[in-house]
Amino acid sequence: MKIAVVGSTNIDMVAYAQVLPEAGQTLKGDNFSLGFGGKGANQAVMAARFGAAVYMVNSIGEDVFGDTTLANFAAENVNVEFVSRVSGPSGVAPIWVAADGSNRIIVVPGANGKMTVDQVETAISKIPDLKVVLGQFEIPQNVTAAAFQAARARGAITIFNPAPFEPISDQLRLNCDWIIPNESEFAGLHPAGKLPTTDNEIMELGQILNTNLCVTLGAAGVALLSKGAAVIRIAAPVVKPVDTTGAGDAFVGAFAFGLMQDLPAELAAKMGTTAASLSVTRLGTQASYPTKLEAAEIFSTVSTRS
Ligand code: RIB
């Protein structure tokens, strides 16, 4: 069975500093790295390291970043049959990481913004044995909605990560099986802007959206709400974060792999919290993710608990 990620690729340009600058201020940083990122690509790589057969559906630019992105997908065993090249630059993300591991990101979509409905509908119709489709808000929303509609028509499970937040259209929402917001995205989705503080608020939003919900709460783990069931809280392992960039994507990639393996959502979410917690203890985005060996260990530990 296959996972398709209909989403973004970026080159992450990460600067690490003890203190982040205010407007008009220049400060010296401690470290810099250039790495592979983009919420879509991160989720694809995480799922592939767990052993999933992953197809990336994306557009990259006619530049050196596009070339290196393709090489990275080849190294990570991600299928690029539906990654197209378009004129102009690839997506980039300048990122600042502070001493406590928190980050600030500016995403410049470039080629990601040039993805089309035709491109994704063709991809979704051609990928064999499609079981799970992942999407985020880093490509045009109508394109993701079309991909999810086509995926649903094929009986695939659709998982949507509403990041970076924008209001969700009915066409997209109605084609989501799972929505995975963080706390601020939860508040953005909630008509009254409520945060996921209590189970009641989570159940309220689940009813409004009429989807399954998995709310990521950082160090507090996740709150899972399958339709018609009670909220389940899953704790995250306690770790000391050095760089939280891409931790949410590690969660989503691992969760998608778990669902693809027919694990109950609770165990898929446990895989997600373990992968994400490990990633925040290391620098970088994809560079911080569990290796294939570590991913296999996470899967075996979590799946034998059931
Ligand atoms: O979620 C982290 C990701 O957000 C980074 O890799 C960056 O590229 C942006 O897409």
PDB file of C-alpha atoms and ligand atoms in Angstrom:
ATOM      1  CA  MET A   1       0.000   0.000   0.000  1.00  0.00           C
ATOM      2  CA  LYS A   2       1.166   3.523  -0.760  1.00  0.00           C
ATOM      3  CA  ILE A   3       1.158   6.955   0.867  1.00  0.00           C
ATOM      4  CA  ALA A   4       0.972  10.084  -1.318  1.00  0.00           C
ATOM      5  CA  VAL A   5       2.020  13.466   0.026  1.00  0.00           C
ATOM      6  CA  VAL A   6       0.457  16.291  -1.958  1.00  0.00           C
ATOM      7  CA  GLY A   7       2.492  19.154  -0.552  1.00  0.00           C
ATOM      8  CA  SER A   8       5.502  21.400  -0.388  1.00  0.00           C
ATOM      9  CA  THR A   9       9.260  21.098  -0.625  1.00  0.00           C
ATOM     10  CA  ASN A  10      11.561  23.838   0.685  1.00  0.00           C
ATOM     11  CA  ILE A  11      15.223  24.382   1.307  1.00  0.00           C
ATOM     12  CA  ASP A  12      15.529  25.342   4.996  1.00  0.00           C
ATOM     13  CA  MET A  13      18.115  28.027   5.823  1.00  0.00           C
ATOM     14  CA  VAL A  14      18.448  27.771   9.575  1.00  0.00           C
ATOM     15  CA  ALA A  15      20.226  30.283  11.811  1.00  0.00           C
ATOM     16  CA  TYR A  16      20.730  29.430  15.501  1.00  0.00           C
ATOM     17  CA  ALA A  17      21.173  32.220  18.070  1.00  0.00           C
ATOM     18  CA  GLN A  18      20.922  32.618  21.846  1.00  0.00           C
ATOM     19  CA  VAL A  19      18.653  35.644  21.419  1.00  0.00           C
ATOM     20  CA  LEU A  20      16.604  36.490  18.319  1.00  0.00           C
ATOM     21  CA  PRO A  21      16.817  40.035  16.889  1.00  0.00           C
ATOM     22  CA  GLU A  22      14.147  42.725  17.217  1.00  0.00           C
ATOM     23  CA  ALA A  23      13.205  44.913  14.228  1.00  0.00           C
ATOM     24  CA  GLY A  24      16.198  47.030  13.188  1.00  0.00           C
ATOM     25  CA  GLN A  25      18.662  44.979  15.272  1.00  0.00           C
ATOM     26  CA  THR A  26      21.607  42.880  14.083  1.00  0.00           C
ATOM     27  CA  LEU A  27      22.862  40.059  16.297  1.00  0.00           C
ATOM     28  CA  LYS A  28      25.562  37.406  15.940  1.00  0.00           C
ATOM     29  CA  GLY A  29      24.351  33.816  15.687  1.00  0.00           C
ATOM     30  CA  ASP A  30      26.009  30.567  16.846  1.00  0.00           C
ATOM     31  CA  ASN A  31      25.424  28.246  13.930  1.00  0.00           C
ATOM     32  CA  PHE A  32      23.894  27.913  10.439  1.00  0.00           C
ATOM     33  CA  SER A  33      22.673  24.981   8.390  1.00  0.00           C
ATOM     34  CA  LEU A  34      21.173  24.463   4.963  1.00  0.00           C
ATOM     35  CA  GLY A  35      18.851  21.470   4.881  1.00  0.00           C
ATOM     36  CA  PHE A  36      15.839  19.829   3.289  1.00  0.00           C
ATOM     37  CA  GLY A  37      12.436  20.929   4.511  1.00  0.00           C
ATOM     38  CA  GLY A  38       8.923  21.885   3.516  1.00  0.00           C
ATOM     39  CA  LYS A  39       6.067  20.432   5.522  1.00  0.00           C
ATOM     40  CA  GLY A  40       5.085  18.043   2.737  1.00  0.00           C
ATOM     41  CA  ALA A  41       8.617  16.792   2.093  1.00  0.00           C
ATOM     42  CA  ASN A  42       9.275  16.389   5.826  1.00  0.00           C
ATOM     43  CA  GLN A  43       6.165  14.246   6.277  1.00  0.00           C
ATOM     44  CA  ALA A  44       7.066  12.193   3.195  1.00  0.00           C
ATOM     45  CA  VAL A  45      10.614  11.541   4.434  1.00  0.00           C
ATOM     46  CA  MET A  46       9.434  10.590   7.935  1.00  0.00           C
ATOM     47  CA  ALA A  47       6.898   8.087   6.553  1.00  0.00           C
ATOM     48  CA  ALA A  48       9.515   6.673   4.145  1.00  0.00           C
ATOM     49  CA  ARG A  49      12.032   6.167   6.987  1.00  0.00           C
ATOM     50  CA  PHE A  50       9.388   4.073   8.740  1.00  0.00           C
ATOM     51  CA  GLY A  51       9.341   1.916   5.593  1.00  0.00           C
ATOM     52  CA  ALA A  52       6.292   3.259   3.743  1.00  0.00           C
ATOM     53  CA  ALA A  53       6.244   3.388  -0.066  1.00  0.00           C
ATOM     54  CA  VAL A  54       5.783   7.150  -0.466  1.00  0.00           C
ATOM     55  CA  TYR A  55       4.968   9.200  -3.567  1.00  0.00           C
ATOM     56  CA  MET A  56       5.680  12.941  -3.407  1.00  0.00           C
ATOM     57  CA  VAL A  57       3.372  15.141  -5.495  1.00  0.00           C
ATOM     58  CA  ASN A  58       4.944  18.592  -5.810  1.00  0.00           C
ATOM     59  CA  SER A  59       6.524  21.217  -8.085  1.00  0.00           C
ATOM     60  CA  ILE A  60      10.132  22.326  -7.808  1.00  0.00           C
ATOM     61  CA  GLY A  61      11.908  25.157  -9.615  1.00  0.00           C
ATOM     62  CA  GLU A  62      14.452  25.061 -12.415  1.00  0.00           C
ATOM     63  CA  ASP A  63      17.291  25.827  -9.992  1.00  0.00           C
ATOM     64  CA  VAL A  64      20.004  24.115  -7.984  1.00  0.00           C
ATOM     65  CA  PHE A  65      17.620  23.732  -5.009  1.00  0.00           C
ATOM     66  CA  GLY A  66      15.302  21.707  -7.259  1.00  0.00           C
ATOM     67  CA  ASP A  67      18.232  19.456  -8.246  1.00  0.00           C
ATOM     68  CA  THR A  68      19.307  18.835  -4.652  1.00  0.00           C
ATOM     69  CA  THR A  69      15.709  18.226  -3.562  1.00  0.00           C
ATOM     70  CA  LEU A  70      15.399  15.442  -6.165  1.00  0.00           C
ATOM     71  CA  ALA A  71      18.692  13.937  -4.998  1.00  0.00           C
ATOM     72  CA  ASN A  72      17.449  14.013  -1.398  1.00  0.00           C
ATOM     73  CA  PHE A  73      14.212  12.224  -2.319  1.00  0.00           C
ATOM     74  CA  ALA A  74      16.251   9.565  -4.155  1.00  0.00           C
ATOM     75  CA  ALA A  75      18.412   9.063  -1.042  1.00  0.00           C
ATOM     76  CA  GLU A  76      15.296   8.836   1.153  1.00  0.00           C
ATOM     77  CA  ASN A  77      13.461   6.366  -1.160  1.00  0.00           C
ATOM     78  CA  VAL A  78      10.633   8.797  -1.946  1.00  0.00           C
ATOM     79  CA  ASN A  79       9.092   8.323  -5.399  1.00  0.00           C
ATOM     80  CA  VAL A  80       9.311  11.514  -7.538  1.00  0.00           C
ATOM     81  CA  GLU A  81       7.315  10.401 -10.601  1.00  0.00           C
ATOM     82  CA  PHE A  82       4.810  13.181  -9.819  1.00  0.00           C
ATOM     83  CA  VAL A  83       7.268  15.929  -8.904  1.00  0.00           C
ATOM     84  CA  SER A  84       7.302  18.371 -11.808  1.00  0.00           C
ATOM     85  CA  ARG A  85       9.733  21.160 -12.654  1.00  0.00           C
ATOM     86  CA  VAL A  86       8.392  24.636 -13.315  1.00  0.00           C
ATOM     87  CA  SER A  87      10.055  27.918 -14.239  1.00  0.00           C
ATOM     88  CA  GLY A  88      11.248  30.140 -11.402  1.00  0.00           C
ATOM     89  CA  PRO A  89      12.706  29.402  -7.968  1.00  0.00           C
ATOM     90  CA  SER A  90      12.022  26.433  -5.677  1.00  0.00           C
ATOM     91  CA  GLY A  91      10.443  26.998  -2.246  1.00  0.00           C
ATOM     92  CA  VAL A  92      12.719  28.280   0.521  1.00  0.00           C
ATOM     93  CA  ALA A  93      12.311  28.813   4.264  1.00  0.00           C
ATOM     94  CA  PRO A  94      14.593  31.130   6.253  1.00  0.00           C
ATOM     95  CA  ILE A  95      14.317  29.893   9.875  1.00  0.00           C
ATOM     96  CA  TRP A  96      15.529  31.345  13.201  1.00  0.00           C
ATOM     97  CA  VAL A  97      15.968  28.971  16.132  1.00  0.00           C
ATOM     98  CA  ALA A  98      16.381  30.358  19.675  1.00  0.00           C
ATOM     99  CA  ALA A  99      18.288  28.839  22.601  1.00  0.00           C
ATOM    100  CA  ASP A 100      15.143  27.120  23.926  1.00  0.00           C
ATOM    101  CA  GLY A 101      14.647  25.336  20.578  1.00  0.00           C
ATOM    102  CA  SER A 102      11.641  27.432  19.515  1.00  0.00           C
ATOM    103  CA  ASN A 103      11.575  28.684  15.928  1.00  0.00           C
ATOM    104  CA  ARG A 104      10.296  31.433  13.643  1.00  0.00           C
ATOM    105  CA  ILE A 105       9.836  30.568   9.983  1.00  0.00           C
ATOM    106  CA  ILE A 106       9.133  32.570   6.827  1.00  0.00           C
ATOM    107  CA  VAL A 107       8.045  30.329   3.949  1.00  0.00           C
ATOM    108  CA  VAL A 108       8.544  31.672   0.416  1.00  0.00           C
ATOM    109  CA  PRO A 109       6.535  29.157  -1.669  1.00  0.00           C
ATOM    110  CA  GLY A 110       8.142  29.634  -5.132  1.00  0.00           C
ATOM    111  CA  ALA A 111       7.334  26.559  -7.238  1.00  0.00           C
ATOM    112  CA  ASN A 112       5.060  25.123  -4.507  1.00  0.00           C
ATOM    113  CA  GLY A 113       2.607  27.893  -5.329  1.00  0.00           C
ATOM    114  CA  LYS A 114       2.498  26.795  -8.971  1.00  0.00           C
ATOM    115  CA  MET A 115       0.991  23.357  -8.342  1.00  0.00           C
ATOM    116  CA  THR A 116      -2.220  22.749 -10.273  1.00  0.00           C
ATOM    117  CA  VAL A 117      -5.460  20.809  -9.883  1.00  0.00           C
ATOM    118  CA  ASP A 118      -4.726  18.852 -13.106  1.00  0.00           C
ATOM    119  CA  GLN A 119      -1.313  17.826 -11.829  1.00  0.00           C
ATOM    120  CA  VAL A 120      -2.586  16.399  -8.543  1.00  0.00           C
ATOM    121  CA  GLU A 121      -5.728  14.773  -9.969  1.00  0.00           C
ATOM    122  CA  THR A 122      -3.546  12.958 -12.516  1.00  0.00           C
ATOM    123  CA  ALA A 123      -1.130  11.852  -9.797  1.00  0.00           C
ATOM    124  CA  ILE A 124      -3.856  10.608  -7.465  1.00  0.00           C
ATOM    125  CA  SER A 125      -5.539   8.674 -10.269  1.00  0.00           C
ATOM    126  CA  LYS A 126      -2.264   6.951 -11.285  1.00  0.00           C
ATOM    127  CA  ILE A 127      -0.622   5.997  -7.970  1.00  0.00           C
ATOM    128  CA  PRO A 128      -1.266   2.271  -7.473  1.00  0.00           C
ATOM    129  CA  ASP A 129      -2.644   0.820  -4.200  1.00  0.00           C
ATOM    130  CA  LEU A 130      -3.147   4.242  -2.668  1.00  0.00           C
ATOM    131  CA  LYS A 131      -4.064   4.009   1.004  1.00  0.00           C
ATOM    132  CA  VAL A 132      -3.251   7.359   2.645  1.00  0.00           C
ATOM    133  CA  VAL A 133      -2.973  10.916   1.281  1.00  0.00           C
ATOM    134  CA  LEU A 134      -1.386  13.753   3.272  1.00  0.00           C
ATOM    135  CA  GLY A 135      -1.778  17.495   2.742  1.00  0.00           C
ATOM    136  CA  GLN A 136      -0.835  20.827   4.359  1.00  0.00           C
ATOM    137  CA  PHE A 137      -1.395  24.543   3.683  1.00  0.00           C
ATOM    138  CA  GLU A 138       1.914  25.229   1.900  1.00  0.00           C
ATOM    139  CA  ILE A 139       0.456  24.742  -1.586  1.00  0.00           C
ATOM    140  CA  PRO A 140      -2.722  26.337  -3.028  1.00  0.00           C
ATOM    141  CA  GLN A 141      -5.684  25.143  -0.954  1.00  0.00           C
ATOM    142  CA  ASN A 142      -7.928  24.403  -3.959  1.00  0.00           C
ATOM    143  CA  VAL A 143      -5.215  22.035  -5.249  1.00  0.00           C
ATOM    144  CA  THR A 144      -5.143  20.083  -1.964  1.00  0.00           C
ATOM    145  CA  ALA A 145      -8.953  19.990  -1.911  1.00  0.00           C
ATOM    146  CA  ALA A 146      -9.031  18.504  -5.431  1.00  0.00           C
ATOM    147  CA  ALA A 147      -6.404  15.906  -4.468  1.00  0.00           C
ATOM    148  CA  PHE A 148      -8.338  14.917  -1.325  1.00  0.00           C
ATOM    149  CA  GLN A 149     -11.614  14.670  -3.263  1.00  0.00           C
ATOM    150  CA  ALA A 150      -9.941  12.376  -5.820  1.00  0.00           C
ATOM    151  CA  ALA A 151      -8.288  10.361  -3.024  1.00  0.00           C
ATOM    152  CA  ARG A 152     -11.581   9.914  -1.172  1.00  0.00           C
ATOM    153  CA  ALA A 153     -13.237   8.750  -4.400  1.00  0.00           C
ATOM    154  CA  ARG A 154     -10.578   6.010  -4.504  1.00  0.00           C
ATOM    155  CA  GLY A 155     -11.249   5.053  -0.882  1.00  0.00           C
ATOM    156  CA  ALA A 156      -7.961   6.437   0.491  1.00  0.00           C
ATOM    157  CA  ILE A 157      -7.651   7.914   4.004  1.00  0.00           C
ATOM    158  CA  THR A 158      -7.000  11.679   3.899  1.00  0.00           C
ATOM    159  CA  ILE A 159      -4.966  13.404   6.616  1.00  0.00           C
ATOM    160  CA  PHE A 160      -4.702  17.173   6.664  1.00  0.00           C
ATOM    161  CA  ASN A 161      -2.214  19.253   8.664  1.00  0.00           C
ATOM    162  CA  PRO A 162      -3.520  22.874   8.593  1.00  0.00           C
ATOM    163  CA  ALA A 163      -0.096  24.554   8.677  1.00  0.00           C
ATOM    164  CA  PRO A 164       0.786  27.357   8.215  1.00  0.00           C
ATOM    165  CA  PHE A 165      -2.769  28.282   9.181  1.00  0.00           C
ATOM    166  CA  GLU A 166      -5.349  29.757   6.824  1.00  0.00           C
ATOM    167  CA  PRO A 167      -9.145  29.448   6.953  1.00  0.00           C
ATOM    168  CA  ILE A 168     -10.195  26.060   5.574  1.00  0.00           C
ATOM    169  CA  SER A 169     -12.702  25.812   2.713  1.00  0.00           C
ATOM    170  CA  ASP A 170     -15.720  23.520   2.947  1.00  0.00           C
ATOM    171  CA  GLN A 171     -14.494  21.623  -0.115  1.00  0.00           C
ATOM    172  CA  LEU A 172     -11.274  20.720   1.676  1.00  0.00           C
ATOM    173  CA  ARG A 173     -12.780  20.111   5.144  1.00  0.00           C
ATOM    174  CA  LEU A 174     -15.477  17.803   3.785  1.00  0.00           C
ATOM    175  CA  ASN A 175     -12.796  15.623   2.211  1.00  0.00           C
ATOM    176  CA  CYS A 176     -10.625  15.254   5.344  1.00  0.00           C
ATOM    177  CA  ASP A 177     -10.752  12.061   7.411  1.00  0.00           C
ATOM    178  CA  TRP A 178      -8.246  13.422   9.929  1.00  0.00           C
ATOM    179  CA  ILE A 179      -7.235  16.989  10.740  1.00  0.00           C
ATOM    180  CA  ILE A 180      -4.014  17.430  12.752  1.00  0.00           C
ATOM    181  CA  PRO A 181      -3.699  20.995  14.100  1.00  0.00           C
ATOM    182  CA  ASN A 182      -1.311  22.347  16.732  1.00  0.00           C
ATOM    183  CA  GLU A 183      -2.715  24.616  19.453  1.00  0.00           C
ATOM    184  CA  SER A 184      -2.705  27.851  17.455  1.00  0.00           C
ATOM    185  CA  GLU A 185      -4.118  26.127  14.362  1.00  0.00           C
ATOM    186  CA  PHE A 186      -6.830  24.621  16.584  1.00  0.00           C
ATOM    187  CA  ALA A 187      -7.770  28.152  17.709  1.00  0.00           C
ATOM    188  CA  GLY A 188      -7.764  29.287  14.068  1.00  0.00           C
ATOM    189  CA  LEU A 189     -10.141  26.474  13.093  1.00  0.00           C
ATOM    190  CA  HIS A 190     -12.428  27.087  16.093  1.00  0.00           C
ATOM    191  CA  PRO A 191     -15.169  29.613  15.182  1.00  0.00           C
ATOM    192  CA  ALA A 192     -14.792  31.275  18.619  1.00  0.00           C
ATOM    193  CA  GLY A 193     -10.968  31.059  18.559  1.00  0.00           C
ATOM    194  CA  LYS A 194     -10.900  28.705  21.578  1.00  0.00           C
ATOM    195  CA  LEU A 195      -7.685  26.879  22.505  1.00  0.00           C
ATOM    196  CA  PRO A 196      -7.693  23.085  23.111  1.00  0.00           C
ATOM    197  CA  THR A 197      -7.571  23.470  26.892  1.00  0.00           C
ATOM    198  CA  THR A 198     -10.236  20.940  27.873  1.00  0.00           C
ATOM    199  CA  ASP A 199     -11.690  17.789  26.313  1.00  0.00           C
ATOM    200  CA  ASN A 200     -14.963  19.683  25.800  1.00  0.00           C
ATOM    201  CA  GLU A 201     -13.316  22.206  23.494  1.00  0.00           C
ATOM    202  CA  ILE A 202     -11.738  19.417  21.484  1.00  0.00           C
ATOM    203  CA  MET A 203     -15.080  17.568  21.197  1.00  0.00           C
ATOM    204  CA  GLU A 204     -16.750  20.827  20.218  1.00  0.00           C
ATOM    205  CA  LEU A 205     -14.327  21.436  17.332  1.00  0.00           C
ATOM    206  CA  GLY A 206     -14.519  17.776  16.256  1.00  0.00           C
ATOM    207  CA  GLN A 207     -18.295  18.170  15.935  1.00  0.00           C
ATOM    208  CA  ILE A 208     -18.041  21.470  14.086  1.00  0.00           C
ATOM    209  CA  LEU A 209     -15.494  20.132  11.574  1.00  0.00           C
ATOM    210  CA  ASN A 210     -17.118  16.690  11.444  1.00  0.00           C
ATOM    211  CA  THR A 211     -13.727  14.971  11.140  1.00  0.00           C
ATOM    212  CA  ASN A 212     -11.443  12.937  13.359  1.00  0.00           C
ATOM    213  CA  LEU A 213      -9.035  15.237  15.208  1.00  0.00           C
ATOM    214  CA  CYS A 214      -5.527  14.797  16.515  1.00  0.00           C
ATOM    215  CA  VAL A 215      -4.358  17.932  18.315  1.00  0.00           C
ATOM    216  CA  THR A 216      -0.598  18.227  18.842  1.00  0.00           C
ATOM    217  CA  LEU A 217       0.235  19.956  22.141  1.00  0.00           C
ATOM    218  CA  GLY A 218       4.046  20.138  22.075  1.00  0.00           C
ATOM    219  CA  ALA A 219       5.624  18.810  25.260  1.00  0.00           C
ATOM    220  CA  ALA A 220       2.118  17.912  26.524  1.00  0.00           C
ATOM    221  CA  GLY A 221       1.731  15.233  23.819  1.00  0.00           C
ATOM    222  CA  VAL A 222      -1.452  14.919  21.768  1.00  0.00           C
ATOM    223  CA  ALA A 223      -5.226  14.782  22.236  1.00  0.00           C
ATOM    224  CA  LEU A 224      -6.925  12.314  19.937  1.00  0.00           C
ATOM    225  CA  LEU A 225     -10.604  12.413  19.041  1.00  0.00           C
ATOM    226  CA  SER A 226     -11.967   9.681  16.798  1.00  0.00           C
ATOM    227  CA  LYS A 227     -15.544  10.423  15.689  1.00  0.00           C
ATOM    228  CA  GLY A 228     -18.073   9.162  18.221  1.00  0.00           C
ATOM    229  CA  ALA A 229     -15.442   8.363  20.867  1.00  0.00           C
ATOM    230  CA  ALA A 230     -14.047  10.191  23.909  1.00  0.00           C
ATOM    231  CA  VAL A 231     -10.863  12.283  23.826  1.00  0.00           C
ATOM    232  CA  ILE A 232      -7.728  10.222  24.477  1.00  0.00           C
ATOM    233  CA  ARG A 233      -4.639  12.022  25.846  1.00  0.00           C
ATOM    234  CA  ILE A 234      -1.250  10.633  24.838  1.00  0.00           C
ATOM    235  CA  ALA A 235       1.780  11.892  26.754  1.00  0.00           C
ATOM    236  CA  ALA A 236       5.038  12.712  24.971  1.00  0.00           C
ATOM    237  CA  PRO A 237       8.389  11.419  26.242  1.00  0.00           C
ATOM    238  CA  VAL A 238      10.137  14.064  28.376  1.00  0.00           C
ATOM    239  CA  VAL A 239      13.140  15.498  26.477  1.00  0.00           C
ATOM    240  CA  LYS A 240      15.298  18.646  26.403  1.00  0.00           C
ATOM    241  CA  PRO A 241      14.552  20.417  23.093  1.00  0.00           C
ATOM    242  CA  VAL A 242      17.336  22.065  21.075  1.00  0.00           C
ATOM    243  CA  ASP A 243      15.421  22.620  17.803  1.00  0.00           C
ATOM    244  CA  THR A 244      11.686  22.035  17.414  1.00  0.00           C
ATOM    245  CA  THR A 245      11.642  22.733  13.647  1.00  0.00           C
ATOM    246  CA  GLY A 246       9.659  20.080  11.774  1.00  0.00           C
ATOM    247  CA  ALA A 247       8.639  18.131  14.905  1.00  0.00           C
ATOM    248  CA  GLY A 248       4.964  18.417  13.917  1.00  0.00           C
ATOM    249  CA  ASP A 249       5.809  16.996  10.493  1.00  0.00           C
ATOM    250  CA  ALA A 250       7.667  14.060  12.072  1.00  0.00           C
ATOM    251  CA  PHE A 251       4.477  13.389  14.053  1.00  0.00           C
ATOM    252  CA  VAL A 252       2.264  13.488  10.943  1.00  0.00           C
ATOM    253  CA  GLY A 253       4.565  11.231   8.872  1.00  0.00           C
ATOM    254  CA  ALA A 254       4.754   8.643  11.650  1.00  0.00           C
ATOM    255  CA  PHE A 255       1.004   8.820  12.321  1.00  0.00           C
ATOM    256  CA  ALA A 256       0.250   8.292   8.617  1.00  0.00           C
ATOM    257  CA  PHE A 257       2.532   5.259   8.543  1.00  0.00           C
ATOM    258  CA  GLY A 258       0.764   3.836  11.594  1.00  0.00           C
ATOM    259  CA  LEU A 259      -2.663   4.230   9.972  1.00  0.00           C
ATOM    260  CA  MET A 260      -1.310   2.713   6.764  1.00  0.00           C
ATOM    261  CA  GLN A 261      -0.290  -0.329   8.829  1.00  0.00           C
ATOM    262  CA  ASP A 262      -3.857  -0.512  10.216  1.00  0.00           C
ATOM    263  CA  LEU A 263      -2.711   0.329  13.751  1.00  0.00           C
ATOM    264  CA  PRO A 264      -5.405   1.862  15.965  1.00  0.00           C
ATOM    265  CA  ALA A 265      -5.150   5.686  15.857  1.00  0.00           C
ATOM    266  CA  GLU A 266      -3.960   5.745  19.484  1.00  0.00           C
ATOM    267  CA  LEU A 267      -0.907   3.628  18.646  1.00  0.00           C
ATOM    268  CA  ALA A 268      -0.240   5.581  15.449  1.00  0.00           C
ATOM    269  CA  ALA A 269      -0.254   8.736  17.602  1.00  0.00           C
ATOM    270  CA  LYS A 270       2.165   7.095  20.079  1.00  0.00           C
ATOM    271  CA  MET A 271       4.529   6.439  17.180  1.00  0.00           C
ATOM    272  CA  GLY A 272       4.121  10.094  16.221  1.00  0.00           C
ATOM    273  CA  THR A 273       4.914  11.486  19.673  1.00  0.00           C
ATOM    274  CA  THR A 274       7.980   9.236  19.995  1.00  0.00           C
ATOM    275  CA  ALA A 275       9.343  10.287  16.582  1.00  0.00           C
ATOM    276  CA  ALA A 276       8.636  13.981  17.192  1.00  0.00           C
ATOM    277  CA  SER A 277      10.201  13.939  20.672  1.00  0.00           C
ATOM    278  CA  LEU A 278      13.374  12.387  19.327  1.00  0.00           C
ATOM    279  CA  SER A 279      13.550  14.978  16.536  1.00  0.00           C
ATOM    280  CA  VAL A 280      13.500  17.986  18.896  1.00  0.00           C
ATOM    281  CA  THR A 281      16.654  16.731  20.656  1.00  0.00           C
ATOM    282  CA  ARG A 282      18.687  17.236  17.458  1.00  0.00           C
ATOM    283  CA  LEU A 283      19.426  20.177  15.172  1.00  0.00           C
ATOM    284  CA  GLY A 284      17.842  20.539  11.719  1.00  0.00           C
ATOM    285  CA  THR A 285      14.575  19.527  10.129  1.00  0.00           C
ATOM    286  CA  GLN A 286      14.732  16.188   8.245  1.00  0.00           C
ATOM    287  CA  ALA A 287      18.300  15.859   9.572  1.00  0.00           C
ATOM    288  CA  SER A 288      16.841  15.533  13.081  1.00  0.00           C
ATOM    289  CA  TYR A 289      14.337  12.770  12.268  1.00  0.00           C
ATOM    290  CA  PRO A 290      14.666   9.184  13.493  1.00  0.00           C
ATOM    291  CA  THR A 291      16.875   7.131  11.181  1.00  0.00           C
ATOM    292  CA  LYS A 292      15.442   4.024   9.470  1.00  0.00           C
ATOM    293  CA  LEU A 293      16.844   1.903  12.274  1.00  0.00           C
ATOM    294  CA  GLU A 294      15.360   4.119  14.986  1.00  0.00           C
ATOM    295  CA  ALA A 295      12.039   4.257  13.138  1.00  0.00           C
ATOM    296  CA  ALA A 296      11.913   0.454  12.945  1.00  0.00           C
ATOM    297  CA  GLU A 297      12.550   0.296  16.690  1.00  0.00           C
ATOM    298  CA  ILE A 298       9.761   2.815  17.398  1.00  0.00           C
ATOM    299  CA  PHE A 299       7.318   0.829  15.235  1.00  0.00           C
ATOM    300  CA  SER A 300       8.237  -2.471  16.811  1.00  0.00           C
ATOM    301  CA  THR A 301       8.012  -1.104  20.393  1.00  0.00           C
ATOM    302  CA  VAL A 302       4.670   0.618  19.842  1.00  0.00           C
ATOM    303  CA  SER A 303       2.996  -2.075  17.736  1.00  0.00           C
ATOM    304  CA  THR A 304       3.903  -4.902  20.119  1.00  0.00           C
ATOM    305  CA  ARG A 305       2.224  -2.984  22.977  1.00  0.00           C
ATOM    306  CA  SER A 306      -1.188  -3.579  21.387  1.00  0.00           C
TER     307      SER A 306
HETATM  308  O1  RIB B   1       7.355  22.462   9.689  1.00  0.00           O
HETATM  309  C1  RIB B   1       8.678  22.852   9.431  1.00  0.00           C
HETATM  310  C2  RIB B   1       8.810  23.291   8.014  1.00  0.00           C
HETATM  311  O2  RIB B   1       8.062  24.476   7.824  1.00  0.00           O
HETATM  312  C3  RIB B   1      10.212  23.642   7.586  1.00  0.00           C
HETATM  313  O3  RIB B   1      10.875  22.541   7.028  1.00  0.00           O
HETATM  314  C4  RIB B   1       9.991  24.782   6.602  1.00  0.00           C
HETATM  315  O4  RIB B   1      10.442  24.503   5.316  1.00  0.00           O
HETATM  316  C5  RIB B   1       8.512  25.075   6.639  1.00  0.00           C
HETATM  317  O5  RIB B   1       7.857  24.453   5.612  1.00  0.00           O
END
